[in-house]
mmCIF file of C-alpha atoms and ligand atoms in Angstrom:
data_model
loop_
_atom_site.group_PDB
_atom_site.id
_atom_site.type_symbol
_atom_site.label_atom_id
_atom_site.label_comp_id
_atom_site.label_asym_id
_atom_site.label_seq_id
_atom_site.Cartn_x
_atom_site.Cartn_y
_atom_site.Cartn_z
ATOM 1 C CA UNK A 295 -14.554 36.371 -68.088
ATOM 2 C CA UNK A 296 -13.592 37.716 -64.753
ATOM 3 C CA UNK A 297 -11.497 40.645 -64.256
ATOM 4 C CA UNK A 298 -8.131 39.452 -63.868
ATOM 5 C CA UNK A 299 -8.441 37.450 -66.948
ATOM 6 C CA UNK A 300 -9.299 41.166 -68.942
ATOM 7 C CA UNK A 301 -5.345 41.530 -67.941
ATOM 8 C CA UNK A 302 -3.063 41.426 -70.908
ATOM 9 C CA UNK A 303 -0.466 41.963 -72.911
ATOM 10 C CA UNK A 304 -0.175 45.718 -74.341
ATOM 11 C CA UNK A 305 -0.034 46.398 -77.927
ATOM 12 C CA UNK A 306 0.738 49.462 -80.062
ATOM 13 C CA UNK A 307 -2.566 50.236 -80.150
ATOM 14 C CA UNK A 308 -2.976 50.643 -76.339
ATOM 15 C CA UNK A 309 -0.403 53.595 -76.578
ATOM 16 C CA UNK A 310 -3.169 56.841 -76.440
ATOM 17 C CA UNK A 311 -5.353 55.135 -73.605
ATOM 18 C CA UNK A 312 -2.175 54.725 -71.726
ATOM 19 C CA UNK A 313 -0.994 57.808 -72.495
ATOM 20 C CA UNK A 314 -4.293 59.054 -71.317
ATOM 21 C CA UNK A 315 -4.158 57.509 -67.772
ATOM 22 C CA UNK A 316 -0.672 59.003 -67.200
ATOM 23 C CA UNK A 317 -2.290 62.128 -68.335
ATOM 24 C CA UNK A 318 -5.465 62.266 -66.721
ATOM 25 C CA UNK A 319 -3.431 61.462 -63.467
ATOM 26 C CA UNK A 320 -1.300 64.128 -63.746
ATOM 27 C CA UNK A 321 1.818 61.930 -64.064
ATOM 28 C CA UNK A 322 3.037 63.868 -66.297
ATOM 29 C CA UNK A 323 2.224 67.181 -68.557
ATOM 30 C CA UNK A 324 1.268 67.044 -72.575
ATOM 31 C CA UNK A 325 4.766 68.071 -73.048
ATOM 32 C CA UNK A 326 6.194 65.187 -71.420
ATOM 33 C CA UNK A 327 4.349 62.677 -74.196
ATOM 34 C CA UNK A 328 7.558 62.027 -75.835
ATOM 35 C CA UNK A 329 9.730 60.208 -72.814
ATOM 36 C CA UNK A 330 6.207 58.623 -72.491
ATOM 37 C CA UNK A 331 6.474 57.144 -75.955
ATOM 38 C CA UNK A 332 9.778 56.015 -75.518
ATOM 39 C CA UNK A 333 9.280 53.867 -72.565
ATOM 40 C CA UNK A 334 6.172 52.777 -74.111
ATOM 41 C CA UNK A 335 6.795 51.743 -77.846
ATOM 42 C CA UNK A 336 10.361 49.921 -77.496
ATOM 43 C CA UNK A 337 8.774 47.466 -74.823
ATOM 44 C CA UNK A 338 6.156 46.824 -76.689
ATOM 45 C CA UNK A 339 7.575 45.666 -79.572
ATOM 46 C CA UNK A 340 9.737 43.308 -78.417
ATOM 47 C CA UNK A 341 12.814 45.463 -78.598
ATOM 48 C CA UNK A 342 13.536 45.168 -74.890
ATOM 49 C CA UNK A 343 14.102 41.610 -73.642
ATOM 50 C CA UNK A 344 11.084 40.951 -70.022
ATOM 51 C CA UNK A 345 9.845 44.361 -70.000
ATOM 52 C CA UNK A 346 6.363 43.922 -69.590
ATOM 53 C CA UNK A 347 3.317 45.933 -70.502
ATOM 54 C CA UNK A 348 0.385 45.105 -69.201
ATOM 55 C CA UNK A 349 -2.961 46.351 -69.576
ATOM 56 C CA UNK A 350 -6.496 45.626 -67.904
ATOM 57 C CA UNK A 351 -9.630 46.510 -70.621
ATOM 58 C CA UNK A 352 -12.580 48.764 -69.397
ATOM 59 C CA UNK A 353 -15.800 47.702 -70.675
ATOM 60 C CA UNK A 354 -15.359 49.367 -74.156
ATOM 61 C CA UNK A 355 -12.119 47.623 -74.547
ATOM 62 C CA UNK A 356 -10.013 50.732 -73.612
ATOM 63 C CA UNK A 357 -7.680 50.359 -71.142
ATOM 64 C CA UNK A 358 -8.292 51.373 -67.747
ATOM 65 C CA UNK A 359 -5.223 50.274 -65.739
ATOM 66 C CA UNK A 360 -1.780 49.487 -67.727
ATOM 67 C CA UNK A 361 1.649 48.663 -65.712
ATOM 68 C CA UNK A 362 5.108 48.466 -66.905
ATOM 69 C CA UNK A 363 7.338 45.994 -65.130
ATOM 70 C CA UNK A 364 10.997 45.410 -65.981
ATOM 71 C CA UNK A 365 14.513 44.223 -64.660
ATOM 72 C CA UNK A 366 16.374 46.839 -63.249
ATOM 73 C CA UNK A 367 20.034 46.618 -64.999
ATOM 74 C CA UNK A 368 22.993 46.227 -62.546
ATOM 75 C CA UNK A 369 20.710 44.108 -60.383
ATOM 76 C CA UNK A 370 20.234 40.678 -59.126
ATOM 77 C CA UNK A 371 16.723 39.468 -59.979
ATOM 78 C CA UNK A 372 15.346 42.740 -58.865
ATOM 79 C CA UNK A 373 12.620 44.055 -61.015
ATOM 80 C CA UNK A 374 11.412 47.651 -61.181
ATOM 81 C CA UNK A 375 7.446 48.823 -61.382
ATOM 82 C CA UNK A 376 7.579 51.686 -63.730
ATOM 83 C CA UNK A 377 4.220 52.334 -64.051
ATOM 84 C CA UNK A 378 1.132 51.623 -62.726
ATOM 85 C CA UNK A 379 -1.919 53.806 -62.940
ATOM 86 C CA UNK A 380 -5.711 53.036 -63.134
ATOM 87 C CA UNK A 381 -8.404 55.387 -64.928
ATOM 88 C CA UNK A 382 -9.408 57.808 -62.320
ATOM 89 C CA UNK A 383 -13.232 57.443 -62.428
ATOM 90 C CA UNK A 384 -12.105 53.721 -61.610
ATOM 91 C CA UNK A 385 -9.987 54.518 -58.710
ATOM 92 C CA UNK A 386 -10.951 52.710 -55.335
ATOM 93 C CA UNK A 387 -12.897 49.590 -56.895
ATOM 94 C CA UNK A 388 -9.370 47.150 -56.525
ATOM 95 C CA UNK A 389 -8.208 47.763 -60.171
ATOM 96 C CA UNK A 390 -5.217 48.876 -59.380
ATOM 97 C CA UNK A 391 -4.688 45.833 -56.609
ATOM 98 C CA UNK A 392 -5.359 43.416 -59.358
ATOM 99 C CA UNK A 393 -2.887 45.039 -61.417
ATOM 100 C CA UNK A 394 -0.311 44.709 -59.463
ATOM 101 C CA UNK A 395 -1.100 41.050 -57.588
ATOM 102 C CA UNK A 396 -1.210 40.284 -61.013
ATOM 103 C CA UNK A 397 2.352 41.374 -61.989
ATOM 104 C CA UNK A 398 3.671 40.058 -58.859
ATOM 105 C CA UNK A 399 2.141 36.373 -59.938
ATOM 106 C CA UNK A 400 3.913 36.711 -63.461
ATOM 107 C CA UNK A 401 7.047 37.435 -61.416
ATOM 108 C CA UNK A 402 6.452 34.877 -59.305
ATOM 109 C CA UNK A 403 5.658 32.018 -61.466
ATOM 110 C CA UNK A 404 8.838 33.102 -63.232
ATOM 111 C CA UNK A 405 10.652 31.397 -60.271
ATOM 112 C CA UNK A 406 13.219 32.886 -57.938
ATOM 113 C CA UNK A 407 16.124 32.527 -60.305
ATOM 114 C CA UNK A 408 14.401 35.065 -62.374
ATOM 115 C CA UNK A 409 12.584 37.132 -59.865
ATOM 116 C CA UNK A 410 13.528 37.691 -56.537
ATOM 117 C CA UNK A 411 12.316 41.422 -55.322
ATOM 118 C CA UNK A 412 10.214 43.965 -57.021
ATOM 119 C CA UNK A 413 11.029 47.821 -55.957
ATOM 120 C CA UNK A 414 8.376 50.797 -57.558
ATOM 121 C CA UNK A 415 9.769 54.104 -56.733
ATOM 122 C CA UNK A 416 7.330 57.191 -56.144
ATOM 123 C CA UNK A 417 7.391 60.681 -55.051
ATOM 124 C CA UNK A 418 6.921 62.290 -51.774
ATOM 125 C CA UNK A 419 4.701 64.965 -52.818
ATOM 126 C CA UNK A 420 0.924 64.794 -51.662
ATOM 127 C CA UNK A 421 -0.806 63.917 -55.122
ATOM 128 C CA UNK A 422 0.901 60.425 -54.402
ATOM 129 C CA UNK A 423 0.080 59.984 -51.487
ATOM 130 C CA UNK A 424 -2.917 57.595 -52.084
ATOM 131 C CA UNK A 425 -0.473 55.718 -54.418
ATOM 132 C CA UNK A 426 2.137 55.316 -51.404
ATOM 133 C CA UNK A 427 -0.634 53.935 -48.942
ATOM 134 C CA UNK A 428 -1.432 51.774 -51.832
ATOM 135 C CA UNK A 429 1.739 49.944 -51.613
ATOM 136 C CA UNK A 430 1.851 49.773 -48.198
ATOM 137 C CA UNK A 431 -1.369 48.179 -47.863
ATOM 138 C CA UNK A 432 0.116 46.262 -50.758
ATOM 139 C CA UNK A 433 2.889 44.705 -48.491
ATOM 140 C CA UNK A 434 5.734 47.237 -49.967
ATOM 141 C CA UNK A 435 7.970 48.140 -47.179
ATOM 142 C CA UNK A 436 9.042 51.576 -47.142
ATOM 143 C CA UNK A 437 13.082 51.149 -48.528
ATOM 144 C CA UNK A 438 14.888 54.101 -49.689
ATOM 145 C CA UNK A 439 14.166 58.203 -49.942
ATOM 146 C CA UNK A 440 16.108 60.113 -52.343
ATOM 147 C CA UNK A 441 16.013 63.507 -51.590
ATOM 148 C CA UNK A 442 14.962 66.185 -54.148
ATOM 149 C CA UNK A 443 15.237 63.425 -56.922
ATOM 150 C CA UNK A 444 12.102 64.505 -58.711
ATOM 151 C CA UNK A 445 12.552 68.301 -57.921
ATOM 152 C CA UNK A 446 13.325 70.481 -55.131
ATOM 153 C CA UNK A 447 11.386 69.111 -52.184
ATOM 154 C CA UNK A 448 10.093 65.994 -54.041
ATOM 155 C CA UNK A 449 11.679 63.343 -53.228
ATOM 156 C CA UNK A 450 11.655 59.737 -54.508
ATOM 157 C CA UNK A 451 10.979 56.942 -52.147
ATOM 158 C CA UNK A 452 11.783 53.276 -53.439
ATOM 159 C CA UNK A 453 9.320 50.922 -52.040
ATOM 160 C CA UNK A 454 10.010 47.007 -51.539
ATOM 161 C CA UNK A 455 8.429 43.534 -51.843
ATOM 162 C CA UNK A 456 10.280 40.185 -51.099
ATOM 163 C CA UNK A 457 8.457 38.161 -54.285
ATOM 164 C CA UNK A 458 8.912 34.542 -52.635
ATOM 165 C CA UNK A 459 8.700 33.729 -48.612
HETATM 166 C C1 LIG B 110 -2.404 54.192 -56.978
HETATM 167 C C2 LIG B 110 -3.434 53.526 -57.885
HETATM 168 C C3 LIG B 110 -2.721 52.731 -58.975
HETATM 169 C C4 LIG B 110 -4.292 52.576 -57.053
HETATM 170 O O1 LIG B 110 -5.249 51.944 -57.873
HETATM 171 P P1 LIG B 110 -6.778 51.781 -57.389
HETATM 172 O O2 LIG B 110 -7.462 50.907 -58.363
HETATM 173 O O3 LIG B 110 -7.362 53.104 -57.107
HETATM 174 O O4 LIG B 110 -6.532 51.015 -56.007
HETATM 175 P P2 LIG B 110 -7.429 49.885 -55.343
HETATM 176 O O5 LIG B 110 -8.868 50.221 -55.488
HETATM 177 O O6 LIG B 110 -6.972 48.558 -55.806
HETATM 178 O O7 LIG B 110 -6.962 50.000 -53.838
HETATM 179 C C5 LIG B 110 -7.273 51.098 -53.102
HETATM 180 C C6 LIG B 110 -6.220 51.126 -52.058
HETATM 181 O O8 LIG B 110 -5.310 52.161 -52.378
HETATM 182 C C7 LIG B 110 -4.946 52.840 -51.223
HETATM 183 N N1 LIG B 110 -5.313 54.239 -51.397
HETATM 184 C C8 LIG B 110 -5.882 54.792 -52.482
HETATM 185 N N2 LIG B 110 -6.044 56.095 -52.277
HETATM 186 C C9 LIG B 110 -5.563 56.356 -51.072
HETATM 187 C C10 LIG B 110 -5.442 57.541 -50.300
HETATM 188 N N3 LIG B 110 -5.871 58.724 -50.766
HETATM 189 N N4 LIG B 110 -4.877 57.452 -49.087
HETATM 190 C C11 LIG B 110 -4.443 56.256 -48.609
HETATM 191 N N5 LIG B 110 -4.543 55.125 -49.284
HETATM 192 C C12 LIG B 110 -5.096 55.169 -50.503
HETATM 193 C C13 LIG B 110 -5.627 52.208 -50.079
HETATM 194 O O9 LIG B 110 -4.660 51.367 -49.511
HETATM 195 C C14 LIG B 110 -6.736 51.384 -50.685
HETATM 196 O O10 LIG B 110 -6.788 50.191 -49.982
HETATM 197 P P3 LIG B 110 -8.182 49.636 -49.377
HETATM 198 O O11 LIG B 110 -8.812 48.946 -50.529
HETATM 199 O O12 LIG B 110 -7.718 48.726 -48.293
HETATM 200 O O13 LIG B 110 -8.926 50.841 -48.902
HETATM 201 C C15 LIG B 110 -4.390 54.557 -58.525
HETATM 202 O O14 LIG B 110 -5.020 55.290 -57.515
HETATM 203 C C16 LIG B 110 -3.740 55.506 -59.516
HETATM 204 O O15 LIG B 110 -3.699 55.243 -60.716
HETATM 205 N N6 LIG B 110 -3.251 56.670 -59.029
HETATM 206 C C17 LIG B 110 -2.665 57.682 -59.884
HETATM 207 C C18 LIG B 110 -1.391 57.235 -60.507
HETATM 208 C C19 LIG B 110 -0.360 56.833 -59.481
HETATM 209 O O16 LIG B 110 -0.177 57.499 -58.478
HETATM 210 N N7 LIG B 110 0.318 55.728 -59.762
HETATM 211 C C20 LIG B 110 1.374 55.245 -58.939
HETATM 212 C C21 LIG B 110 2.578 56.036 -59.256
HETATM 213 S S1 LIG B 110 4.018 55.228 -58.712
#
């Protein structure tokens, strides 16, 4: 197997390893574990029609990258990265760029009448600032700045990606 093909499908029992890479990123705090459950566990089981869950299995089968991919509501065709994060010891190898080239294939082979753009939205503050080169490099142009979204002085800067030429 290569490693794209260890991408797949989450399942309820993914949710403490993904937990763990928001956590061991600093995504969020312990105390934020119950949002994280929500956005995990409905998705997962079906409840919520596309969202996507994706994971990407380390060598002992735990995850070391997940992303969450979704429509955004009120949208045409637009679909929203919600997460993406990689297992820090793993960070710089490409996981994370398989991830997401992966997710944007899945959108793409969806067609255009499904899939047109896919936006992720990050903060401004310098612990993301790896993740906002990232998508640059990534072909993600630079959209949209909310100011103070996230908390005084953090902003949240939507990021942008035409899925077909
Ligand atoms: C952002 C993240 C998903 C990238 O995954 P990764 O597997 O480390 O990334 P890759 O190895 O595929 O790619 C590395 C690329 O990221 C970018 N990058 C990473 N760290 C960077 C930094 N400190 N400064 C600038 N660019 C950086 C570079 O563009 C680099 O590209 P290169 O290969 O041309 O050098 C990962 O670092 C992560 O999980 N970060 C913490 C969580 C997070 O911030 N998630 C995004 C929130 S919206």
């Amino acid at each position: 197997l290569n490693k794209r093909e260890s991408i797949r499908p989450a399942s309820g029992n993914d949710e403490a390893a993904v937990a763990e890479l928001a956590l061991a990123n600093n995504m969020f705090g312990i105390d934020e574990l119950e949002g994280f459950t929500a956005i995990f566990r409905a998705p997962v089981g079906g409840e919520l029609q596309d969202h996507q869950w994706w994971v990407s299995d380390g060598i002992d089968a735990r995850a070391v990258a997940a992303a969450y991919v979704a429509p955004e509501p009120f949208a045409d065709r637009l679909w929203n990265l919600y997460f993406l994060a990689v297992a820090p010891a793993a960070h710089g190898r490409g996981t994370g760029t398989r991830m997401i080239e992966f997710v944007e294939r899945q959108l793409q082979s969806a067609g255009e009448s499904k899939a047109r753009v896919l936006i992720v939205e990050t903060s401004s503050t310098e612990q993301y600032a790896g993740a906002r080169g990232f998508y640059r490099a990534r072909g993600f142009d630079e959209e949209a700045r909310i100011r103070d979204f996230y908390g005084p002085g953090d902003d949240k800067i939507v990021f942008w990606k035409a899925l077909h030429a």
